């Protein structure tokens, strides 16, 4: 009953514009946490979400990391899945039609390790045309052309990649950023100047766990990424600081959202829309539940549209 009421409020609050992409509501799945396909369709109505963001795709099939790939952490989880995937071409043929038959609005995520690899994936996605609503560019990848480091930590390389992807894309391009750097606002500014119509903030935080009984690292890859409630305040801060620096850019907030109030908090910090990741591992219908709960909170706050909620903390 409460969820039904939340669903009604969700409808009455209307849609949002995320960097040129009109979504029926601001709630999306986070890349990598709902598969490449319709894995979660049996748990929630994908067509009623703002969008389904699929796991990041490479320009060819990619095997990912050795297991174990996930491990529980205090207030969250660690993962080093290693971007396993079927490749863009196979995904367009095998998975996109199934997402379409569920009525999902689809955002395709891509990854690479060089400008050229991102370009290859973006060029392959041209075949999908407007069957995808946006490309989200996962920049949290090793930079094979630099001496070392992660692309998302380097404003210049991140900007080059976004500019190259925008030049090939027929749909809006969102840049997914990392908070494992004190330069996140600078990176956001650079990718915005390079053509990204939105920034997705943020990917996982670098971490590691060691099993003291075996003195071995808990994940097959060694290190991994921390996600879930533990990272939520980091994501809220990152969204807040980017909103202060870039009042007009569209921001998609992601990190540790596990309740409707977490989502509303992220929007008050400056996010126009949000994504739900780790919460889906505990409850596969988390994105839909959170959407309904957030709509109930917004209604209780007297909001008649999401614009009343977005950036509310900056109105003081
Ligand atoms: C198992 C797992 C796999 C992920 N895979 C991807 C991925 O393929 N691409 C990506 O951009 N982010 C990926 N992420 C990061 C999430 O999309 C999200 O940015 C991050 O986990 C923070 O949100 P959360 O705390 O709600 O999970 C992954 C996260 C997890 C837990």
Short mmCIF file of N, CA and C in Angstrom, two decimals, residues 141-290:
data_model
loop_
_atom_site.label_atom_id
_atom_site.label_comp_id
_atom_site.label_asym_id
_atom_site.label_seq_id
_atom_site.Cartn_x
_atom_site.Cartn_y
_atom_site.Cartn_z
N UNK A 141 39.29 3.73 -15.36
CA UNK A 141 40.02 2.64 -16.01
C UNK A 141 41.49 3.01 -16.07
N UNK A 142 42.37 1.98 -16.09
CA UNK A 142 43.80 2.29 -16.17
C UNK A 142 44.15 2.99 -17.49
N UNK A 143 45.08 3.92 -17.41
CA UNK A 143 45.48 4.68 -18.59
C UNK A 143 46.70 4.00 -19.21
N UNK A 144 46.50 3.24 -20.27
CA UNK A 144 47.62 2.50 -20.88
C UNK A 144 48.57 3.41 -21.65
N UNK A 145 48.07 4.62 -21.99
CA UNK A 145 48.94 5.52 -22.75
C UNK A 145 49.79 6.42 -21.84
N UNK A 146 49.41 6.50 -20.59
CA UNK A 146 50.19 7.34 -19.67
C UNK A 146 51.22 6.48 -18.96
N UNK A 147 51.99 7.10 -18.06
CA UNK A 147 52.99 6.32 -17.32
C UNK A 147 52.28 5.34 -16.40
N UNK A 148 51.21 5.80 -15.79
CA UNK A 148 50.40 4.96 -14.91
C UNK A 148 49.15 5.76 -14.58
N UNK A 149 48.34 5.23 -13.72
CA UNK A 149 47.22 6.02 -13.23
C UNK A 149 45.90 5.68 -13.86
N UNK A 150 44.89 6.30 -13.28
CA UNK A 150 43.50 6.06 -13.68
C UNK A 150 43.04 7.26 -14.52
N UNK A 151 42.37 6.97 -15.62
CA UNK A 151 41.95 8.04 -16.54
C UNK A 151 41.11 9.09 -15.82
N UNK A 152 40.21 8.63 -14.96
CA UNK A 152 39.29 9.57 -14.30
C UNK A 152 40.00 10.52 -13.34
N UNK A 153 41.28 10.27 -13.06
CA UNK A 153 42.01 11.15 -12.15
C UNK A 153 42.81 12.21 -12.91
N UNK A 154 42.75 12.13 -14.23
CA UNK A 154 43.58 13.00 -15.06
C UNK A 154 42.67 13.86 -15.94
N UNK A 155 42.51 15.14 -15.58
CA UNK A 155 41.56 15.98 -16.33
C UNK A 155 41.84 16.01 -17.83
N UNK A 156 43.12 16.03 -18.20
CA UNK A 156 43.44 16.18 -19.62
C UNK A 156 43.03 14.94 -20.43
N UNK A 157 43.41 13.75 -19.95
CA UNK A 157 43.05 12.52 -20.69
C UNK A 157 41.53 12.32 -20.66
N UNK A 158 40.92 12.57 -19.51
CA UNK A 158 39.46 12.41 -19.42
C UNK A 158 38.77 13.31 -20.45
N UNK A 159 39.27 14.55 -20.57
CA UNK A 159 38.69 15.49 -21.54
C UNK A 159 38.87 15.00 -22.97
N UNK A 160 40.06 14.46 -23.27
CA UNK A 160 40.31 13.95 -24.65
C UNK A 160 39.33 12.82 -24.99
N UNK A 161 39.11 11.94 -24.02
CA UNK A 161 38.22 10.79 -24.28
C UNK A 161 36.79 11.27 -24.48
N UNK A 162 36.34 12.17 -23.64
CA UNK A 162 34.95 12.64 -23.78
C UNK A 162 34.78 13.37 -25.11
N UNK A 163 35.76 14.17 -25.47
CA UNK A 163 35.66 14.89 -26.74
C UNK A 163 35.61 13.90 -27.91
N UNK A 164 36.45 12.85 -27.86
CA UNK A 164 36.47 11.85 -28.95
C UNK A 164 35.16 11.06 -29.00
N UNK A 165 34.61 10.71 -27.84
CA UNK A 165 33.33 9.95 -27.83
C UNK A 165 32.20 10.85 -28.32
N UNK A 166 32.18 12.11 -27.87
CA UNK A 166 31.11 13.04 -28.31
C UNK A 166 31.13 13.21 -29.83
N UNK A 167 32.33 13.22 -30.41
CA UNK A 167 32.45 13.41 -31.86
C UNK A 167 31.82 12.26 -32.63
N UNK A 168 31.75 11.07 -31.99
CA UNK A 168 31.17 9.90 -32.68
C UNK A 168 29.73 9.61 -32.29
N UNK A 169 29.29 10.14 -31.16
CA UNK A 169 27.99 9.72 -30.62
C UNK A 169 26.82 10.52 -31.19
N UNK A 170 25.73 9.80 -31.40
CA UNK A 170 24.50 10.47 -31.86
C UNK A 170 23.59 10.80 -30.69
N UNK A 171 23.97 10.35 -29.51
CA UNK A 171 23.13 10.57 -28.32
C UNK A 171 23.98 11.30 -27.28
N UNK A 172 23.33 11.92 -26.28
CA UNK A 172 24.11 12.63 -25.25
C UNK A 172 25.11 11.73 -24.55
N UNK A 173 26.22 12.33 -24.15
CA UNK A 173 27.31 11.59 -23.49
C UNK A 173 27.44 12.06 -22.04
N UNK A 174 27.41 11.09 -21.13
CA UNK A 174 27.62 11.39 -19.71
C UNK A 174 28.99 10.86 -19.32
N UNK A 175 29.72 11.62 -18.51
CA UNK A 175 31.05 11.18 -18.05
C UNK A 175 30.95 10.71 -16.61
N UNK A 176 31.36 9.46 -16.37
CA UNK A 176 31.30 8.93 -15.00
C UNK A 176 32.65 9.13 -14.32
N UNK A 177 32.61 9.84 -13.19
CA UNK A 177 33.83 10.31 -12.52
C UNK A 177 34.18 9.46 -11.31
N UNK A 178 35.38 9.71 -10.80
CA UNK A 178 35.89 9.00 -9.62
C UNK A 178 36.19 10.02 -8.53
N UNK A 179 35.91 9.65 -7.29
CA UNK A 179 36.26 10.53 -6.16
C UNK A 179 37.56 10.09 -5.50
N UNK A 180 38.30 9.19 -6.18
CA UNK A 180 39.61 8.80 -5.65
C UNK A 180 40.66 9.84 -6.03
N UNK A 181 40.26 11.09 -6.11
CA UNK A 181 41.17 12.17 -6.48
C UNK A 181 40.65 13.46 -5.87
N UNK A 182 41.57 14.37 -5.52
CA UNK A 182 41.11 15.68 -5.04
C UNK A 182 40.85 16.61 -6.22
N UNK A 183 40.93 16.07 -7.46
CA UNK A 183 40.74 16.92 -8.65
C UNK A 183 39.38 16.68 -9.30
N UNK A 184 38.43 16.11 -8.56
CA UNK A 184 37.16 15.72 -9.20
C UNK A 184 36.42 16.94 -9.79
N UNK A 185 36.50 18.09 -9.11
CA UNK A 185 35.81 19.27 -9.66
C UNK A 185 36.49 19.72 -10.95
N UNK A 186 37.83 19.63 -10.97
CA UNK A 186 38.59 19.99 -12.18
C UNK A 186 38.25 19.02 -13.32
N UNK A 187 38.15 17.74 -12.99
CA UNK A 187 37.82 16.75 -14.03
C UNK A 187 36.40 17.03 -14.55
N UNK A 188 35.48 17.32 -13.64
CA UNK A 188 34.09 17.61 -14.05
C UNK A 188 34.06 18.82 -14.99
N UNK A 189 34.84 19.83 -14.67
CA UNK A 189 34.88 21.04 -15.50
C UNK A 189 35.44 20.71 -16.89
N UNK A 190 36.50 19.90 -16.92
CA UNK A 190 37.13 19.57 -18.20
C UNK A 190 36.20 18.74 -19.08
N UNK A 191 35.55 17.71 -18.49
CA UNK A 191 34.69 16.87 -19.33
C UNK A 191 33.45 17.65 -19.79
N UNK A 192 33.01 18.58 -18.95
CA UNK A 192 31.88 19.42 -19.36
C UNK A 192 32.28 20.28 -20.56
N UNK A 193 33.45 20.89 -20.48
CA UNK A 193 33.96 21.70 -21.61
C UNK A 193 34.17 20.83 -22.85
N UNK A 194 34.49 19.54 -22.65
CA UNK A 194 34.75 18.63 -23.78
C UNK A 194 33.46 18.11 -24.42
N UNK A 195 32.31 18.41 -23.82
CA UNK A 195 31.05 18.03 -24.46
C UNK A 195 30.14 17.13 -23.66
N UNK A 196 30.58 16.66 -22.49
CA UNK A 196 29.68 15.81 -21.69
C UNK A 196 28.46 16.63 -21.28
N UNK A 197 27.28 16.06 -21.47
CA UNK A 197 26.08 16.81 -21.09
C UNK A 197 25.70 16.55 -19.64
N UNK A 198 26.36 15.56 -19.02
CA UNK A 198 26.12 15.27 -17.60
C UNK A 198 27.34 14.58 -17.03
N UNK A 199 27.50 14.69 -15.73
CA UNK A 199 28.52 13.88 -15.05
C UNK A 199 27.82 12.93 -14.09
N UNK A 200 28.29 11.70 -14.07
CA UNK A 200 27.78 10.71 -13.12
C UNK A 200 28.81 10.60 -12.01
N UNK A 201 28.36 10.82 -10.80
CA UNK A 201 29.28 10.98 -9.66
C UNK A 201 28.81 10.07 -8.54
N UNK A 202 29.39 8.95 -8.35
CA UNK A 202 30.77 8.60 -8.55
C UNK A 202 30.91 7.08 -8.69
N UNK A 203 32.10 6.62 -9.07
CA UNK A 203 32.39 5.20 -9.11
C UNK A 203 32.83 4.75 -7.71
N UNK A 204 33.28 3.51 -7.57
CA UNK A 204 33.68 2.98 -6.26
C UNK A 204 34.96 3.64 -5.75
N UNK A 205 35.22 3.50 -4.46
CA UNK A 205 36.45 4.00 -3.84
C UNK A 205 37.46 2.86 -3.76
N UNK A 206 38.72 3.15 -4.07
CA UNK A 206 39.75 2.10 -4.04
C UNK A 206 39.90 1.53 -2.63
N UNK A 207 39.99 0.21 -2.54
CA UNK A 207 40.13 -0.42 -1.22
C UNK A 207 40.74 -1.80 -1.32
N UNK A 208 40.96 -2.38 -0.17
CA UNK A 208 41.51 -3.74 -0.09
C UNK A 208 41.13 -4.36 1.25
N UNK A 209 40.93 -5.66 1.25
CA UNK A 209 40.68 -6.40 2.49
C UNK A 209 41.65 -7.57 2.55
N UNK A 210 42.04 -7.92 3.77
CA UNK A 210 42.93 -9.08 3.96
C UNK A 210 42.30 -10.02 4.98
N UNK A 211 42.22 -11.27 4.61
CA UNK A 211 41.67 -12.30 5.52
C UNK A 211 42.79 -12.69 6.49
N UNK A 212 42.59 -12.36 7.78
CA UNK A 212 43.70 -12.57 8.74
C UNK A 212 43.92 -14.04 9.05
N UNK A 213 42.94 -14.90 8.73
CA UNK A 213 43.17 -16.34 8.99
C UNK A 213 44.10 -16.94 7.95
N UNK A 214 44.06 -16.38 6.74
CA UNK A 214 44.90 -16.95 5.67
C UNK A 214 46.00 -15.99 5.22
N UNK A 215 45.98 -14.79 5.75
CA UNK A 215 46.85 -13.68 5.32
C UNK A 215 46.84 -13.50 3.80
N UNK A 216 45.64 -13.68 3.22
CA UNK A 216 45.49 -13.47 1.77
C UNK A 216 44.50 -12.33 1.53
N UNK A 217 44.69 -11.67 0.40
CA UNK A 217 43.73 -10.62 0.01
C UNK A 217 42.39 -11.27 -0.31
N UNK A 218 41.30 -10.56 0.03
CA UNK A 218 39.98 -11.21 -0.10
C UNK A 218 39.54 -11.36 -1.55
N UNK A 219 40.04 -10.52 -2.46
CA UNK A 219 39.60 -10.57 -3.86
C UNK A 219 40.70 -11.13 -4.75
N UNK A 220 40.28 -11.83 -5.79
CA UNK A 220 41.24 -12.45 -6.70
C UNK A 220 42.18 -11.45 -7.35
N UNK A 221 41.69 -10.21 -7.52
CA UNK A 221 42.51 -9.18 -8.16
C UNK A 221 43.47 -8.51 -7.19
N UNK A 222 43.32 -8.81 -5.89
CA UNK A 222 44.07 -8.06 -4.88
C UNK A 222 43.22 -6.94 -4.37
N UNK A 223 43.38 -5.75 -4.93
CA UNK A 223 42.55 -4.61 -4.54
C UNK A 223 41.22 -4.62 -5.26
N UNK A 224 40.35 -3.70 -4.86
CA UNK A 224 39.04 -3.61 -5.52
C UNK A 224 38.42 -2.26 -5.24
N UNK A 225 37.10 -2.19 -5.42
CA UNK A 225 36.37 -0.94 -5.22
C UNK A 225 35.35 -1.10 -4.11
N UNK A 226 35.34 -0.15 -3.20
CA UNK A 226 34.36 -0.15 -2.10
C UNK A 226 33.12 0.62 -2.53
N UNK A 227 31.96 0.04 -2.24
CA UNK A 227 30.69 0.70 -2.57
C UNK A 227 29.71 0.45 -1.44
N UNK A 228 28.53 1.06 -1.55
CA UNK A 228 27.51 0.87 -0.53
C UNK A 228 27.47 2.01 0.47
N UNK A 229 26.68 1.85 1.55
CA UNK A 229 26.46 2.96 2.49
C UNK A 229 27.75 3.62 2.99
N UNK A 230 28.85 2.85 3.08
CA UNK A 230 30.11 3.44 3.57
C UNK A 230 30.56 4.62 2.72
N UNK A 231 30.24 4.61 1.42
CA UNK A 231 30.75 5.67 0.54
C UNK A 231 29.73 6.80 0.32
N UNK A 232 28.54 6.66 0.89
CA UNK A 232 27.48 7.64 0.59
C UNK A 232 27.89 9.09 0.91
N UNK A 233 28.44 9.35 2.12
CA UNK A 233 28.81 10.76 2.39
C UNK A 233 29.87 11.28 1.44
N UNK A 234 30.74 10.40 0.93
CA UNK A 234 31.77 10.84 -0.03
C UNK A 234 31.09 11.30 -1.32
N UNK A 235 30.10 10.50 -1.76
CA UNK A 235 29.39 10.84 -3.01
C UNK A 235 28.58 12.13 -2.83
N UNK A 236 27.94 12.29 -1.68
CA UNK A 236 27.14 13.51 -1.44
C UNK A 236 28.06 14.73 -1.50
N UNK A 237 29.23 14.61 -0.88
CA UNK A 237 30.19 15.72 -0.88
C UNK A 237 30.67 16.04 -2.30
N UNK A 238 30.97 14.98 -3.07
CA UNK A 238 31.47 15.19 -4.43
C UNK A 238 30.40 15.88 -5.29
N UNK A 239 29.15 15.41 -5.18
CA UNK A 239 28.05 16.03 -5.94
C UNK A 239 27.89 17.49 -5.50
N UNK A 240 27.90 17.71 -4.21
CA UNK A 240 27.75 19.07 -3.66
C UNK A 240 28.82 20.00 -4.22
N UNK A 241 30.08 19.55 -4.21
CA UNK A 241 31.17 20.44 -4.61
C UNK A 241 31.14 20.71 -6.12
N UNK A 242 30.74 19.70 -6.90
CA UNK A 242 30.63 19.92 -8.35
C UNK A 242 29.48 20.88 -8.64
N UNK A 243 28.38 20.73 -7.91
CA UNK A 243 27.25 21.65 -8.13
C UNK A 243 27.63 23.10 -7.82
N UNK A 244 28.44 23.31 -6.77
CA UNK A 244 28.87 24.67 -6.43
C UNK A 244 29.71 25.24 -7.58
N UNK A 245 30.62 24.41 -8.11
CA UNK A 245 31.52 24.89 -9.16
C UNK A 245 30.84 25.02 -10.51
N UNK A 246 29.88 24.13 -10.78
CA UNK A 246 29.23 24.09 -12.10
C UNK A 246 27.71 24.13 -11.92
N UNK A 247 27.17 25.32 -11.69
CA UNK A 247 25.74 25.39 -11.35
C UNK A 247 24.81 24.83 -12.43
N UNK A 248 25.28 24.78 -13.68
CA UNK A 248 24.34 24.39 -14.75
C UNK A 248 24.49 22.95 -15.24
N UNK A 249 25.58 22.28 -14.92
CA UNK A 249 25.76 20.93 -15.48
C UNK A 249 24.75 19.95 -14.85
N UNK A 250 24.31 18.99 -15.64
CA UNK A 250 23.45 17.93 -15.08
C UNK A 250 24.33 16.95 -14.31
N UNK A 251 23.87 16.56 -13.13
CA UNK A 251 24.64 15.63 -12.30
C UNK A 251 23.75 14.42 -11.98
N UNK A 252 24.33 13.24 -12.16
CA UNK A 252 23.69 12.00 -11.73
C UNK A 252 24.45 11.53 -10.49
N UNK A 253 23.78 11.47 -9.36
CA UNK A 253 24.44 11.11 -8.10
C UNK A 253 24.34 9.62 -7.86
N UNK A 254 25.47 9.00 -7.51
CA UNK A 254 25.47 7.56 -7.23
C UNK A 254 26.54 7.26 -6.20
N UNK A 255 26.17 6.47 -5.22
CA UNK A 255 27.10 6.09 -4.17
C UNK A 255 26.35 5.84 -2.88
N UNK A 256 26.16 4.58 -2.56
CA UNK A 256 25.60 4.22 -1.26
C UNK A 256 24.15 4.57 -1.05
N UNK A 257 23.40 4.78 -2.11
CA UNK A 257 21.97 5.09 -1.93
C UNK A 257 21.24 3.80 -1.60
N UNK A 258 20.69 3.75 -0.38
CA UNK A 258 20.03 2.53 0.09
C UNK A 258 18.62 2.80 0.59
N UNK A 259 18.19 4.05 0.54
CA UNK A 259 16.83 4.40 1.00
C UNK A 259 16.34 5.60 0.20
N UNK A 260 15.04 5.84 0.31
CA UNK A 260 14.48 7.01 -0.35
C UNK A 260 15.12 8.29 0.15
N UNK A 261 15.37 8.34 1.46
CA UNK A 261 15.98 9.55 2.01
C UNK A 261 17.42 9.74 1.52
N UNK A 262 18.16 8.64 1.33
CA UNK A 262 19.52 8.77 0.75
C UNK A 262 19.43 9.42 -0.63
N UNK A 263 18.42 9.00 -1.40
CA UNK A 263 18.27 9.54 -2.76
C UNK A 263 17.91 11.03 -2.70
N UNK A 264 16.98 11.37 -1.81
CA UNK A 264 16.57 12.78 -1.67
C UNK A 264 17.76 13.62 -1.21
N UNK A 265 18.55 13.08 -0.29
CA UNK A 265 19.75 13.79 0.18
C UNK A 265 20.69 14.08 -0.99
N UNK A 266 20.91 13.07 -1.83
CA UNK A 266 21.80 13.23 -2.99
C UNK A 266 21.27 14.31 -3.93
N UNK A 267 19.95 14.35 -4.10
CA UNK A 267 19.36 15.36 -4.98
C UNK A 267 19.47 16.75 -4.34
N UNK A 268 19.26 16.81 -3.03
CA UNK A 268 19.40 18.11 -2.36
C UNK A 268 20.83 18.64 -2.49
N UNK A 269 21.82 17.71 -2.54
CA UNK A 269 23.22 18.11 -2.71
C UNK A 269 23.48 18.68 -4.10
N UNK A 270 22.59 18.36 -5.06
CA UNK A 270 22.77 18.91 -6.41
C UNK A 270 22.53 17.94 -7.54
N UNK A 271 22.21 16.68 -7.23
CA UNK A 271 22.00 15.71 -8.31
C UNK A 271 20.62 15.89 -8.94
N UNK A 272 20.58 15.87 -10.28
CA UNK A 272 19.30 15.93 -11.01
C UNK A 272 18.63 14.58 -11.07
N UNK A 273 19.45 13.54 -10.92
CA UNK A 273 18.94 12.17 -10.95
C UNK A 273 19.90 11.32 -10.14
N UNK A 274 19.50 10.09 -9.85
CA UNK A 274 20.36 9.23 -9.03
C UNK A 274 20.39 7.82 -9.61
N UNK A 275 21.41 7.07 -9.21
CA UNK A 275 21.51 5.65 -9.57
C UNK A 275 21.69 4.83 -8.30
N UNK A 276 21.16 3.63 -8.35
CA UNK A 276 21.23 2.71 -7.20
C UNK A 276 22.05 1.49 -7.62
N UNK A 277 23.10 1.19 -6.84
CA UNK A 277 23.99 0.08 -7.18
C UNK A 277 23.96 -1.02 -6.15
N UNK A 278 24.84 -0.93 -5.17
CA UNK A 278 25.04 -2.00 -4.20
C UNK A 278 23.75 -2.43 -3.50
N UNK A 279 22.84 -1.49 -3.27
CA UNK A 279 21.58 -1.85 -2.60
C UNK A 279 20.84 -2.95 -3.36
N UNK A 280 21.08 -3.07 -4.66
CA UNK A 280 20.41 -4.10 -5.47
C UNK A 280 20.90 -5.51 -5.14
N UNK A 281 22.09 -5.62 -4.54
CA UNK A 281 22.58 -6.95 -4.18
C UNK A 281 21.84 -7.50 -2.97
N UNK A 282 21.37 -6.61 -2.09
CA UNK A 282 20.57 -7.05 -0.95
C UNK A 282 19.12 -7.24 -1.36
N UNK A 283 18.62 -6.34 -2.20
CA UNK A 283 17.23 -6.40 -2.68
C UNK A 283 17.24 -6.06 -4.17
N UNK A 284 17.02 -7.04 -5.03
CA UNK A 284 17.12 -6.77 -6.48
C UNK A 284 16.12 -5.72 -6.99
N UNK A 285 15.06 -5.46 -6.20
CA UNK A 285 14.10 -4.44 -6.62
C UNK A 285 14.41 -3.08 -5.97
N UNK A 286 15.64 -2.92 -5.46
CA UNK A 286 15.97 -1.72 -4.66
C UNK A 286 15.71 -0.42 -5.42
N UNK A 287 16.03 -0.36 -6.71
CA UNK A 287 15.89 0.92 -7.42
C UNK A 287 14.42 1.37 -7.42
N UNK A 288 13.53 0.42 -7.65
CA UNK A 288 12.10 0.76 -7.68
C UNK A 288 11.59 1.12 -6.29
N UNK A 289 11.99 0.35 -5.28
CA UNK A 289 11.57 0.64 -3.89
C UNK A 289 12.04 2.03 -3.47
N UNK A 290 13.32 2.31 -3.80
CA UNK A 290 13.90 3.61 -3.41
C UNK A 290 13.20 4.75 -4.15
#
